[in-house]
JSON list of C-alpha atoms in Angstrom, two decimals:
[
{"chain": "A", "resi": 209, "resn": "MET", "atom": "CA", "xyz": [27.48, -21.34, -46.95]},
{"chain": "A", "resi": 210, "resn": "ARG", "atom": "CA", "xyz": [25.29, -20.89, -43.82]},
{"chain": "A", "resi": 211, "resn": "TYR", "atom": "CA", "xyz": [24.45, -17.38, -42.79]},
{"chain": "A", "resi": 212, "resn": "ILE", "atom": "CA", "xyz": [24.72, -16.47, -39.16]},
{"chain": "A", "resi": 213, "resn": "ASN", "atom": "CA", "xyz": [22.17, -13.98, -37.83]},
{"chain": "A", "resi": 214, "resn": "LEU", "atom": "CA", "xyz": [24.40, -11.46, -35.86]},
{"chain": "A", "resi": 215, "resn": "ASP", "atom": "CA", "xyz": [22.14, -8.41, -36.19]},
{"chain": "A", "resi": 216, "resn": "ASP", "atom": "CA", "xyz": [18.63, -7.26, -36.96]},
{"chain": "A", "resi": 217, "resn": "ASN", "atom": "CA", "xyz": [20.14, -5.50, -40.00]},
{"chain": "A", "resi": 218, "resn": "PHE", "atom": "CA", "xyz": [19.92, -8.74, -41.84]},
{"chain": "A", "resi": 219, "resn": "LEU", "atom": "CA", "xyz": [16.06, -8.69, -41.55]},
{"chain": "A", "resi": 220, "resn": "MET", "atom": "CA", "xyz": [16.00, -5.15, -42.90]},
{"chain": "A", "resi": 221, "resn": "LEU", "atom": "CA", "xyz": [18.39, -6.01, -45.71]},
{"chain": "A", "resi": 222, "resn": "ARG", "atom": "CA", "xyz": [16.21, -8.84, -47.04]},
{"chain": "A", "resi": 223, "resn": "LYS", "atom": "CA", "xyz": [13.10, -6.50, -46.95]},
{"chain": "A", "resi": 224, "resn": "THR", "atom": "CA", "xyz": [14.90, -3.61, -48.78]},
{"chain": "A", "resi": 225, "resn": "LEU", "atom": "CA", "xyz": [16.67, -5.70, -51.39]},
{"chain": "A", "resi": 226, "resn": "PHE", "atom": "CA", "xyz": [13.30, -6.17, -53.07]},
{"chain": "A", "resi": 227, "resn": "PHE", "atom": "CA", "xyz": [12.95, -2.43, -53.53]},
{"chain": "A", "resi": 228, "resn": "SER", "atom": "CA", "xyz": [16.55, -2.18, -54.94]},
{"chain": "A", "resi": 229, "resn": "CYS", "atom": "CA", "xyz": [15.43, -4.80, -57.61]},
{"chain": "A", "resi": 230, "resn": "LEU", "atom": "CA", "xyz": [12.49, -2.64, -58.52]},
{"chain": "A", "resi": 231, "resn": "ILE", "atom": "CA", "xyz": [14.76, 0.28, -59.14]},
{"chain": "A", "resi": 232, "resn": "ILE", "atom": "CA", "xyz": [16.87, -1.77, -61.52]},
{"chain": "A", "resi": 233, "resn": "ILE", "atom": "CA", "xyz": [13.73, -2.29, -63.62]},
{"chain": "A", "resi": 234, "resn": "ALA", "atom": "CA", "xyz": [13.29, 1.40, -64.22]},
{"chain": "A", "resi": 235, "resn": "PHE", "atom": "CA", "xyz": [16.93, 1.80, -65.33]},
{"chain": "A", "resi": 236, "resn": "LEU", "atom": "CA", "xyz": [16.54, -1.04, -67.77]},
{"chain": "A", "resi": 237, "resn": "ALA", "atom": "CA", "xyz": [13.47, 0.44, -69.52]},
{"chain": "A", "resi": 238, "resn": "SER", "atom": "CA", "xyz": [15.67, 1.77, -72.41]},
{"chain": "A", "resi": 239, "resn": "ASP", "atom": "CA", "xyz": [17.02, -1.71, -72.84]},
{"chain": "A", "resi": 240, "resn": "ALA", "atom": "CA", "xyz": [13.43, -3.00, -73.26]},
{"chain": "A", "resi": 241, "resn": "ASP", "atom": "CA", "xyz": [13.09, -0.68, -76.22]},
{"chain": "A", "resi": 242, "resn": "ALA", "atom": "CA", "xyz": [16.22, -2.07, -77.75]},
{"chain": "A", "resi": 243, "resn": "LYS", "atom": "CA", "xyz": [14.94, -5.75, -77.31]},
{"chain": "A", "resi": 244, "resn": "SER", "atom": "CA", "xyz": [11.59, -4.86, -79.14]},
{"chain": "A", "resi": 245, "resn": "ARG", "atom": "CA", "xyz": [13.75, -3.61, -82.08]},
{"chain": "A", "resi": 246, "resn": "ASN", "atom": "CA", "xyz": [15.72, -6.81, -82.04]},
{"chain": "A", "resi": 247, "resn": "LEU", "atom": "CA", "xyz": [18.92, -4.99, -81.01]},
{"chain": "A", "resi": 248, "resn": "LYS", "atom": "CA", "xyz": [21.66, -6.64, -78.90]},
{"chain": "A", "resi": 249, "resn": "VAL", "atom": "CA", "xyz": [21.57, -5.63, -75.31]},
{"chain": "A", "resi": 250, "resn": "SER", "atom": "CA", "xyz": [24.89, -5.50, -73.48]},
{"chain": "A", "resi": 251, "resn": "GLU", "atom": "CA", "xyz": [25.53, -6.90, -70.04]},
{"chain": "A", "resi": 252, "resn": "PHE", "atom": "CA", "xyz": [24.47, -4.94, -67.12]},
{"chain": "A", "resi": 253, "resn": "VAL", "atom": "CA", "xyz": [27.61, -4.65, -65.04]},
{"chain": "A", "resi": 254, "resn": "VAL", "atom": "CA", "xyz": [27.44, -4.75, -61.22]},
{"chain": "A", "resi": 255, "resn": "MET", "atom": "CA", "xyz": [30.47, -3.96, -59.19]},
{"chain": "A", "resi": 256, "resn": "ALA", "atom": "CA", "xyz": [31.10, -4.15, -55.48]},
{"chain": "A", "resi": 257, "resn": "ASN", "atom": "CA", "xyz": [33.70, -4.28, -52.73]},
{"chain": "A", "resi": 258, "resn": "PRO", "atom": "CA", "xyz": [33.69, -7.89, -51.27]},
{"chain": "A", "resi": 259, "resn": "GLN", "atom": "CA", "xyz": [32.16, -8.06, -47.84]},
{"chain": "A", "resi": 260, "resn": "ILE", "atom": "CA", "xyz": [31.14, -11.26, -46.08]},
{"chain": "A", "resi": 261, "resn": "PRO", "atom": "CA", "xyz": [28.25, -12.14, -45.87]},
{"chain": "A", "resi": 262, "resn": "HIS", "atom": "CA", "xyz": [26.97, -9.70, -48.47]},
{"chain": "A", "resi": 263, "resn": "LYS", "atom": "CA", "xyz": [29.14, -10.49, -51.44]},
{"chain": "A", "resi": 264, "resn": "PHE", "atom": "CA", "xyz": [32.37, -12.45, -51.72]},
{"chain": "A", "resi": 265, "resn": "MET", "atom": "CA", "xyz": [34.02, -14.98, -54.04]},
{"chain": "A", "resi": 266, "resn": "GLN", "atom": "CA", "xyz": [33.32, -18.64, -53.48]},
{"chain": "A", "resi": 267, "resn": "ASP", "atom": "CA", "xyz": [34.44, -21.33, -55.86]},
{"chain": "A", "resi": 268, "resn": "ASN", "atom": "CA", "xyz": [35.70, -18.64, -58.24]},
{"chain": "A", "resi": 269, "resn": "LYS", "atom": "CA", "xyz": [32.29, -16.97, -58.53]},
{"chain": "A", "resi": 270, "resn": "PRO", "atom": "CA", "xyz": [30.35, -14.36, -56.66]},
{"chain": "A", "resi": 271, "resn": "ALA", "atom": "CA", "xyz": [28.39, -15.54, -53.69]},
{"chain": "A", "resi": 272, "resn": "GLY", "atom": "CA", "xyz": [26.62, -14.05, -50.72]},
{"chain": "A", "resi": 273, "resn": "ILE", "atom": "CA", "xyz": [23.29, -12.39, -49.90]},
{"chain": "A", "resi": 274, "resn": "ASP", "atom": "CA", "xyz": [23.66, -9.55, -52.42]},
{"chain": "A", "resi": 275, "resn": "ALA", "atom": "CA", "xyz": [25.06, -11.85, -55.20]},
{"chain": "A", "resi": 276, "resn": "ASP", "atom": "CA", "xyz": [22.06, -14.29, -54.65]},
{"chain": "A", "resi": 277, "resn": "ILE", "atom": "CA", "xyz": [19.53, -11.50, -54.97]},
{"chain": "A", "resi": 278, "resn": "VAL", "atom": "CA", "xyz": [21.17, -9.97, -58.04]},
{"chain": "A", "resi": 279, "resn": "LYS", "atom": "CA", "xyz": [21.29, -13.46, -59.60]},
{"chain": "A", "resi": 280, "resn": "LEU", "atom": "CA", "xyz": [17.70, -14.19, -58.74]},
{"chain": "A", "resi": 281, "resn": "PHE", "atom": "CA", "xyz": [16.46, -10.99, -60.33]},
{"chain": "A", "resi": 282, "resn": "PHE", "atom": "CA", "xyz": [18.54, -10.75, -63.47]},
{"chain": "A", "resi": 283, "resn": "GLU", "atom": "CA", "xyz": [18.12, -14.51, -64.40]},
{"chain": "A", "resi": 284, "resn": "SER", "atom": "CA", "xyz": [14.37, -14.38, -63.73]},
{"chain": "A", "resi": 285, "resn": "GLU", "atom": "CA", "xyz": [14.07, -11.32, -66.07]},
{"chain": "A", "resi": 286, "resn": "LYS", "atom": "CA", "xyz": [16.47, -13.02, -68.62]},
{"chain": "A", "resi": 287, "resn": "ILE", "atom": "CA", "xyz": [18.76, -9.96, -68.61]},
{"chain": "A", "resi": 288, "resn": "PRO", "atom": "CA", "xyz": [22.50, -10.52, -69.17]},
{"chain": "A", "resi": 289, "resn": "TYR", "atom": "CA", "xyz": [24.66, -9.36, -66.34]},
{"chain": "A", "resi": 290, "resn": "ARG", "atom": "CA", "xyz": [27.88, -9.94, -64.49]},
{"chain": "A", "resi": 291, "resn": "ILE", "atom": "CA", "xyz": [29.12, -9.15, -61.08]},
{"chain": "A", "resi": 292, "resn": "GLU", "atom": "CA", "xyz": [32.68, -7.90, -60.46]},
{"chain": "A", "resi": 293, "resn": "LEU", "atom": "CA", "xyz": [34.31, -7.62, -57.06]},
{"chain": "A", "resi": 294, "resn": "ILE", "atom": "CA", "xyz": [37.04, -5.20, -56.60]},
{"chain": "A", "resi": 295, "resn": "GLU", "atom": "CA", "xyz": [38.88, -4.46, -53.23]},
{"chain": "A", "resi": 296, "resn": "SER", "atom": "CA", "xyz": [38.94, -0.79, -53.62]},
{"chain": "A", "resi": 297, "resn": "ASP", "atom": "CA", "xyz": [36.27, 1.87, -53.23]},
{"chain": "A", "resi": 298, "resn": "ASN", "atom": "CA", "xyz": [38.30, 4.39, -55.12]},
{"chain": "A", "resi": 299, "resn": "ARG", "atom": "CA", "xyz": [38.64, 1.96, -58.04]},
{"chain": "A", "resi": 300, "resn": "LEU", "atom": "CA", "xyz": [34.90, 1.15, -57.99]},
{"chain": "A", "resi": 301, "resn": "LEU", "atom": "CA", "xyz": [34.01, 4.90, -58.05]},
{"chain": "A", "resi": 302, "resn": "LEU", "atom": "CA", "xyz": [36.43, 5.40, -60.98]},
{"chain": "A", "resi": 303, "resn": "GLU", "atom": "CA", "xyz": [34.89, 2.54, -62.86]},
{"chain": "A", "resi": 304, "resn": "ALA", "atom": "CA", "xyz": [31.39, 4.08, -62.33]},
{"chain": "A", "resi": 305, "resn": "LYS", "atom": "CA", "xyz": [32.58, 7.53, -63.18]},
{"chain": "A", "resi": 306, "resn": "GLN", "atom": "CA", "xyz": [33.98, 6.38, -66.51]},
{"chain": "A", "resi": 307, "resn": "GLY", "atom": "CA", "xyz": [30.96, 4.34, -67.38]},
{"chain": "A", "resi": 308, "resn": "ARG", "atom": "CA", "xyz": [32.33, 0.93, -67.03]},
{"chain": "A", "resi": 309, "resn": "ALA", "atom": "CA", "xyz": [30.09, -0.04, -64.17]},
{"chain": "A", "resi": 310, "resn": "ASP", "atom": "CA", "xyz": [26.37, 0.24, -64.36]},
{"chain": "A", "resi": 311, "resn": "MET", "atom": "CA", "xyz": [25.66, -0.20, -60.67]},
{"chain": "A", "resi": 312, "resn": "LEU", "atom": "CA", "xyz": [27.65, -0.26, -57.41]},
{"chain": "A", "resi": 313, "resn": "LEU", "atom": "CA", "xyz": [26.49, -2.04, -54.31]},
{"chain": "A", "resi": 314, "resn": "LEU", "atom": "CA", "xyz": [26.61, -0.53, -50.81]},
{"chain": "A", "resi": 315, "resn": "PHE", "atom": "CA", "xyz": [27.67, 3.07, -51.15]},
{"chain": "A", "resi": 316, "resn": "SER", "atom": "CA", "xyz": [26.87, 6.01, -48.82]},
{"chain": "A", "resi": 317, "resn": "ARG", "atom": "CA", "xyz": [25.82, 9.31, -50.08]},
{"chain": "A", "resi": 318, "resn": "ASN", "atom": "CA", "xyz": [27.83, 12.41, -50.37]},
{"chain": "A", "resi": 319, "resn": "LEU", "atom": "CA", "xyz": [27.92, 15.50, -52.59]},
{"chain": "A", "resi": 320, "resn": "GLU", "atom": "CA", "xyz": [31.06, 14.52, -54.58]},
{"chain": "A", "resi": 321, "resn": "ARG", "atom": "CA", "xyz": [29.62, 11.16, -55.57]},
{"chain": "A", "resi": 322, "resn": "GLU", "atom": "CA", "xyz": [26.22, 12.64, -56.54]},
{"chain": "A", "resi": 323, "resn": "LYS", "atom": "CA", "xyz": [28.00, 14.42, -59.43]},
{"chain": "A", "resi": 324, "resn": "PHE", "atom": "CA", "xyz": [28.40, 11.07, -61.23]},
{"chain": "A", "resi": 325, "resn": "LEU", "atom": "CA", "xyz": [26.15, 8.67, -59.43]},
{"chain": "A", "resi": 326, "resn": "ILE", "atom": "CA", "xyz": [22.29, 8.37, -59.25]},
{"chain": "A", "resi": 327, "resn": "TYR", "atom": "CA", "xyz": [21.01, 7.61, -55.75]},
{"chain": "A", "resi": 328, "resn": "PRO", "atom": "CA", "xyz": [17.57, 5.91, -55.39]},
{"chain": "A", "resi": 329, "resn": "ASP", "atom": "CA", "xyz": [15.20, 7.26, -52.79]},
{"chain": "A", "resi": 330, "resn": "ILE", "atom": "CA", "xyz": [15.15, 4.12, -50.75]},
{"chain": "A", "resi": 331, "resn": "SER", "atom": "CA", "xyz": [18.39, 2.94, -48.91]},
{"chain": "A", "resi": 332, "resn": "TYR", "atom": "CA", "xyz": [19.77, -0.52, -49.38]},
{"chain": "A", "resi": 333, "resn": "ILE", "atom": "CA", "xyz": [20.61, -1.09, -45.73]},
{"chain": "A", "resi": 334, "resn": "ASP", "atom": "CA", "xyz": [21.49, 1.01, -42.64]},
{"chain": "A", "resi": 335, "resn": "ILE", "atom": "CA", "xyz": [24.91, 0.15, -41.26]},
{"chain": "A", "resi": 336, "resn": "THR", "atom": "CA", "xyz": [26.75, 0.82, -37.97]},
{"chain": "A", "resi": 337, "resn": "TRP", "atom": "CA", "xyz": [30.48, 1.56, -37.96]},
{"chain": "A", "resi": 338, "resn": "ASN", "atom": "CA", "xyz": [32.38, 1.15, -34.65]},
{"chain": "A", "resi": 339, "resn": "PHE", "atom": "CA", "xyz": [36.14, 1.49, -33.76]},
{"chain": "A", "resi": 340, "resn": "PHE", "atom": "CA", "xyz": [37.64, -1.95, -33.05]},
{"chain": "A", "resi": 341, "resn": "VAL", "atom": "CA", "xyz": [40.62, -2.68, -30.70]},
{"chain": "A", "resi": 342, "resn": "ARG", "atom": "CA", "xyz": [42.37, -5.81, -29.61]},
{"chain": "A", "resi": 343, "resn": "ALA", "atom": "CA", "xyz": [40.62, -7.25, -26.53]},
{"chain": "A", "resi": 344, "resn": "ASP", "atom": "CA", "xyz": [43.93, -7.53, -24.70]},
{"chain": "A", "resi": 345, "resn": "ARG", "atom": "CA", "xyz": [44.30, -3.73, -24.96]},
{"chain": "A", "resi": 346, "resn": "ALA", "atom": "CA", "xyz": [40.65, -2.77, -24.36]},
{"chain": "A", "resi": 347, "resn": "ASN", "atom": "CA", "xyz": [41.51, -1.13, -20.96]},
{"chain": "A", "resi": 348, "resn": "GLU", "atom": "CA", "xyz": [43.77, 1.40, -22.67]},
{"chain": "A", "resi": 349, "resn": "PHE", "atom": "CA", "xyz": [40.86, 3.17, -24.40]},
{"chain": "A", "resi": 350, "resn": "ARG", "atom": "CA", "xyz": [38.21, 5.29, -22.76]},
{"chain": "A", "resi": 351, "resn": "SER", "atom": "CA", "xyz": [35.62, 5.28, -25.49]},
{"chain": "A", "resi": 352, "resn": "GLY", "atom": "CA", "xyz": [35.06, 5.48, -29.30]},
{"chain": "A", "resi": 353, "resn": "HIS", "atom": "CA", "xyz": [34.73, 9.25, -29.25]},
{"chain": "A", "resi": 354, "resn": "LEU", "atom": "CA", "xyz": [37.27, 10.79, -31.55]},
{"chain": "A", "resi": 355, "resn": "GLU", "atom": "CA", "xyz": [38.83, 12.97, -28.90]},
{"chain": "A", "resi": 356, "resn": "ASP", "atom": "CA", "xyz": [39.57, 9.85, -26.89]},
{"chain": "A", "resi": 357, "resn": "LEU", "atom": "CA", "xyz": [41.61, 8.33, -29.77]},
{"chain": "A", "resi": 358, "resn": "ILE", "atom": "CA", "xyz": [44.08, 11.20, -30.29]},
{"chain": "A", "resi": 359, "resn": "GLY", "atom": "CA", "xyz": [47.58, 9.75, -29.75]},
{"chain": "A", "resi": 360, "resn": "PHE", "atom": "CA", "xyz": [46.68, 6.37, -31.00]},
{"chain": "A", "resi": 361, "resn": "ARG", "atom": "CA", "xyz": [47.47, 4.94, -34.49]},
{"chain": "A", "resi": 362, "resn": "VAL", "atom": "CA", "xyz": [44.20, 4.86, -36.26]},
{"chain": "A", "resi": 363, "resn": "GLY", "atom": "CA", "xyz": [43.65, 2.72, -39.43]},
{"chain": "A", "resi": 364, "resn": "ALA", "atom": "CA", "xyz": [41.86, 4.33, -42.34]},
{"chain": "A", "resi": 365, "resn": "THR", "atom": "CA", "xyz": [40.91, 3.20, -45.78]},
{"chain": "A", "resi": 366, "resn": "GLU", "atom": "CA", "xyz": [41.16, 5.59, -48.76]},
{"chain": "A", "resi": 367, "resn": "GLY", "atom": "CA", "xyz": [37.87, 6.12, -50.55]},
{"chain": "A", "resi": 368, "resn": "ILE", "atom": "CA", "xyz": [35.68, 5.28, -47.57]},
{"chain": "A", "resi": 369, "resn": "SER", "atom": "CA", "xyz": [33.63, 8.26, -46.25]},
{"chain": "A", "resi": 370, "resn": "TYR", "atom": "CA", "xyz": [33.61, 7.53, -42.63]},
{"chain": "A", "resi": 371, "resn": "THR", "atom": "CA", "xyz": [32.50, 11.12, -41.31]},
{"chain": "A", "resi": 372, "resn": "ASP", "atom": "CA", "xyz": [33.63, 14.55, -42.05]},
{"chain": "A", "resi": 373, "resn": "ARG", "atom": "CA", "xyz": [34.79, 14.94, -38.53]},
{"chain": "A", "resi": 374, "resn": "PHE", "atom": "CA", "xyz": [36.81, 11.71, -38.76]},
{"chain": "A", "resi": 375, "resn": "TRP", "atom": "CA", "xyz": [38.82, 13.01, -41.83]},
{"chain": "A", "resi": 376, "resn": "SER", "atom": "CA", "xyz": [39.30, 16.51, -40.32]},
{"chain": "A", "resi": 377, "resn": "SER", "atom": "CA", "xyz": [40.25, 15.44, -36.89]},
{"chain": "A", "resi": 378, "resn": "ASN", "atom": "CA", "xyz": [43.70, 15.48, -35.34]},
{"chain": "A", "resi": 379, "resn": "LEU", "atom": "CA", "xyz": [43.96, 11.72, -35.37]},
{"chain": "A", "resi": 380, "resn": "THR", "atom": "CA", "xyz": [47.17, 9.87, -36.43]},
{"chain": "A", "resi": 381, "resn": "LEU", "atom": "CA", "xyz": [45.78, 8.06, -39.59]},
{"chain": "A", "resi": 382, "resn": "ASP", "atom": "CA", "xyz": [47.57, 5.07, -41.03]},
{"chain": "A", "resi": 383, "resn": "LYS", "atom": "CA", "xyz": [46.04, 4.84, -44.54]},
{"chain": "A", "resi": 384, "resn": "VAL", "atom": "CA", "xyz": [45.74, 1.82, -46.93]},
{"chain": "A", "resi": 385, "resn": "ALA", "atom": "CA", "xyz": [43.92, 1.33, -50.13]},
{"chain": "A", "resi": 386, "resn": "LYS", "atom": "CA", "xyz": [42.20, -2.03, -49.20]},
{"chain": "A", "resi": 387, "resn": "ASN", "atom": "CA", "xyz": [39.89, -2.28, -46.22]},
{"chain": "A", "resi": 388, "resn": "SER", "atom": "CA", "xyz": [40.57, -6.10, -46.03]},
{"chain": "A", "resi": 389, "resn": "LEU", "atom": "CA", "xyz": [44.02, -5.26, -44.73]},
{"chain": "A", "resi": 390, "resn": "GLN", "atom": "CA", "xyz": [42.87, -3.57, -41.66]},
{"chain": "A", "resi": 391, "resn": "ILE", "atom": "CA", "xyz": [42.08, -6.41, -39.32]},
{"chain": "A", "resi": 392, "resn": "THR", "atom": "CA", "xyz": [45.38, -8.10, -39.98]},
{"chain": "A", "resi": 393, "resn": "LYS", "atom": "CA", "xyz": [47.20, -4.83, -39.11]},
{"chain": "A", "resi": 394, "resn": "LEU", "atom": "CA", "xyz": [45.15, -4.58, -35.96]},
{"chain": "A", "resi": 395, "resn": "LEU", "atom": "CA", "xyz": [45.75, -8.00, -34.81]},
{"chain": "A", "resi": 396, "resn": "ASN", "atom": "CA", "xyz": [49.46, -7.67, -35.50]},
{"chain": "A", "resi": 397, "resn": "GLY", "atom": "CA", "xyz": [49.88, -4.48, -33.59]},
{"chain": "A", "resi": 398, "resn": "ARG", "atom": "CA", "xyz": [50.64, -2.30, -36.54]},
{"chain": "A", "resi": 399, "resn": "ILE", "atom": "CA", "xyz": [47.62, 0.00, -35.67]},
{"chain": "A", "resi": 400, "resn": "ASP", "atom": "CA", "xyz": [45.92, 0.51, -32.38]},
{"chain": "A", "resi": 401, "resn": "THR", "atom": "CA", "xyz": [42.27, 0.90, -33.62]},
{"chain": "A", "resi": 402, "resn": "VAL", "atom": "CA", "xyz": [40.31, 1.09, -36.83]},
{"chain": "A", "resi": 403, "resn": "PRO", "atom": "CA", "xyz": [36.64, 1.93, -37.62]},
{"chain": "A", "resi": 404, "resn": "LEU", "atom": "CA", "xyz": [34.93, -0.91, -39.48]},
{"chain": "A", "resi": 405, "resn": "ASN", "atom": "CA", "xyz": [31.44, -2.06, -40.59]},
{"chain": "A", "resi": 406, "resn": "THR", "atom": "CA", "xyz": [30.37, -3.59, -37.37]},
{"chain": "A", "resi": 407, "resn": "ILE", "atom": "CA", "xyz": [28.21, -6.51, -38.57]},
{"chain": "A", "resi": 408, "resn": "ASN", "atom": "CA", "xyz": [30.60, -7.55, -41.39]},
{"chain": "A", "resi": 409, "resn": "THR", "atom": "CA", "xyz": [33.62, -7.39, -39.10]},
{"chain": "A", "resi": 410, "resn": "ARG", "atom": "CA", "xyz": [31.88, -9.53, -36.41]},
{"chain": "A", "resi": 411, "resn": "TYR", "atom": "CA", "xyz": [30.77, -11.98, -38.96]},
{"chain": "A", "resi": 412, "resn": "GLU", "atom": "CA", "xyz": [34.17, -12.45, -40.61]},
{"chain": "A", "resi": 413, "resn": "ALA", "atom": "CA", "xyz": [35.75, -12.73, -37.05]},
{"chain": "A", "resi": 414, "resn": "GLN", "atom": "CA", "xyz": [33.28, -15.38, -35.98]},
{"chain": "A", "resi": 415, "resn": "LEU", "atom": "CA", "xyz": [33.94, -17.35, -39.13]},
{"chain": "A", "resi": 416, "resn": "GLY", "atom": "CA", "xyz": [37.60, -16.82, -38.69]},
{"chain": "A", "resi": 417, "resn": "GLY", "atom": "CA", "xyz": [37.77, -17.82, -35.06]},
{"chain": "A", "resi": 418, "resn": "TYR", "atom": "CA", "xyz": [39.23, -14.59, -33.73]},
{"chain": "A", "resi": 419, "resn": "LEU", "atom": "CA", "xyz": [36.10, -12.86, -32.49]},
{"chain": "A", "resi": 420, "resn": "HIS", "atom": "CA", "xyz": [37.38, -13.20, -28.88]},
{"chain": "A", "resi": 421, "resn": "ARG", "atom": "CA", "xyz": [40.47, -11.20, -29.84]},
{"chain": "A", "resi": 422, "resn": "LEU", "atom": "CA", "xyz": [38.34, -8.03, -30.74]},
{"chain": "A", "resi": 423, "resn": "HIS", "atom": "CA", "xyz": [36.68, -5.43, -28.66]},
{"chain": "A", "resi": 424, "resn": "ILE", "atom": "CA", "xyz": [34.24, -2.84, -29.95]},
{"chain": "A", "resi": 425, "resn": "LEU", "atom": "CA", "xyz": [34.44, 0.68, -28.61]},
{"chain": "A", "resi": 426, "resn": "GLN", "atom": "CA", "xyz": [31.30, 2.59, -27.96]},
{"chain": "A", "resi": 427, "resn": "PRO", "atom": "CA", "xyz": [29.62, 4.81, -29.13]},
{"chain": "A", "resi": 428, "resn": "PRO", "atom": "CA", "xyz": [29.53, 3.96, -32.85]},
{"chain": "A", "resi": 429, "resn": "LEU", "atom": "CA", "xyz": [31.46, 6.31, -35.15]},
{"chain": "A", "resi": 430, "resn": "LYS", "atom": "CA", "xyz": [28.37, 6.45, -37.41]},
{"chain": "A", "resi": 431, "resn": "PHE", "atom": "CA", "xyz": [25.05, 4.92, -38.31]},
{"chain": "A", "resi": 432, "resn": "LYS", "atom": "CA", "xyz": [24.53, 5.51, -41.92]},
{"chain": "A", "resi": 433, "resn": "SER", "atom": "CA", "xyz": [22.39, 4.61, -44.93]},
{"chain": "A", "resi": 434, "resn": "TYR", "atom": "CA", "xyz": [23.92, 2.70, -47.82]},
{"chain": "A", "resi": 435, "resn": "TYR", "atom": "CA", "xyz": [22.49, 2.49, -51.34]},
{"chain": "A", "resi": 436, "resn": "ASN", "atom": "CA", "xyz": [22.75, 0.64, -54.57]},
{"chain": "A", "resi": 437, "resn": "VAL", "atom": "CA", "xyz": [23.83, 3.39, -56.89]},
{"chain": "A", "resi": 438, "resn": "PHE", "atom": "CA", "xyz": [23.91, 3.84, -60.56]},
{"chain": "A", "resi": 439, "resn": "SER", "atom": "CA", "xyz": [26.33, 5.44, -63.00]},
{"chain": "A", "resi": 440, "resn": "LYS", "atom": "CA", "xyz": [25.07, 8.53, -64.81]}
]
């Protein structure tokens, strides 16, 4: 698959991925002791929510920028690993909380998650989230400010920490468990607007041939750092 450069975030991503790999080394130090004692080392389990172009399934195996970097690192270090893609942030967090996932890709920071996740000092990537609407309805919206969206049906995905103000606002929220359902709902008129990862949504829309049907509201809902996190 050929990657399309839609944002400067890609350049930042490639630079910061290297630091993420260094962090993995520290967490595998205990495994090195096991190897020296000829003990069997279990697979390092990496889990993530599929998001093109970062990580997605292609030919029945994980692909994308993140998957390529993970593969390059673990294979070069001869460390057994596997990548699992699950379309639910709540499910991913549960897997980490119960110790079935060693590492989660692309998670923002909050106090509740810090109870069972270890966050590195260096963020994986900084991502912008905007409200998306159908292009043919763009003139119905004044802006992406929360107060200007009251009265509209707003899509929301359980397990995603948009902002505290978003969840405590008086918006009419239409909640789903899988973020991948949101664009279909928006284009079919089942919701009026939805906050989404801006670069991923634009990328998928360009590949899918429906970018012209979308309009991005300004200002962004948030500009936030995301991390590769480890289960305690």
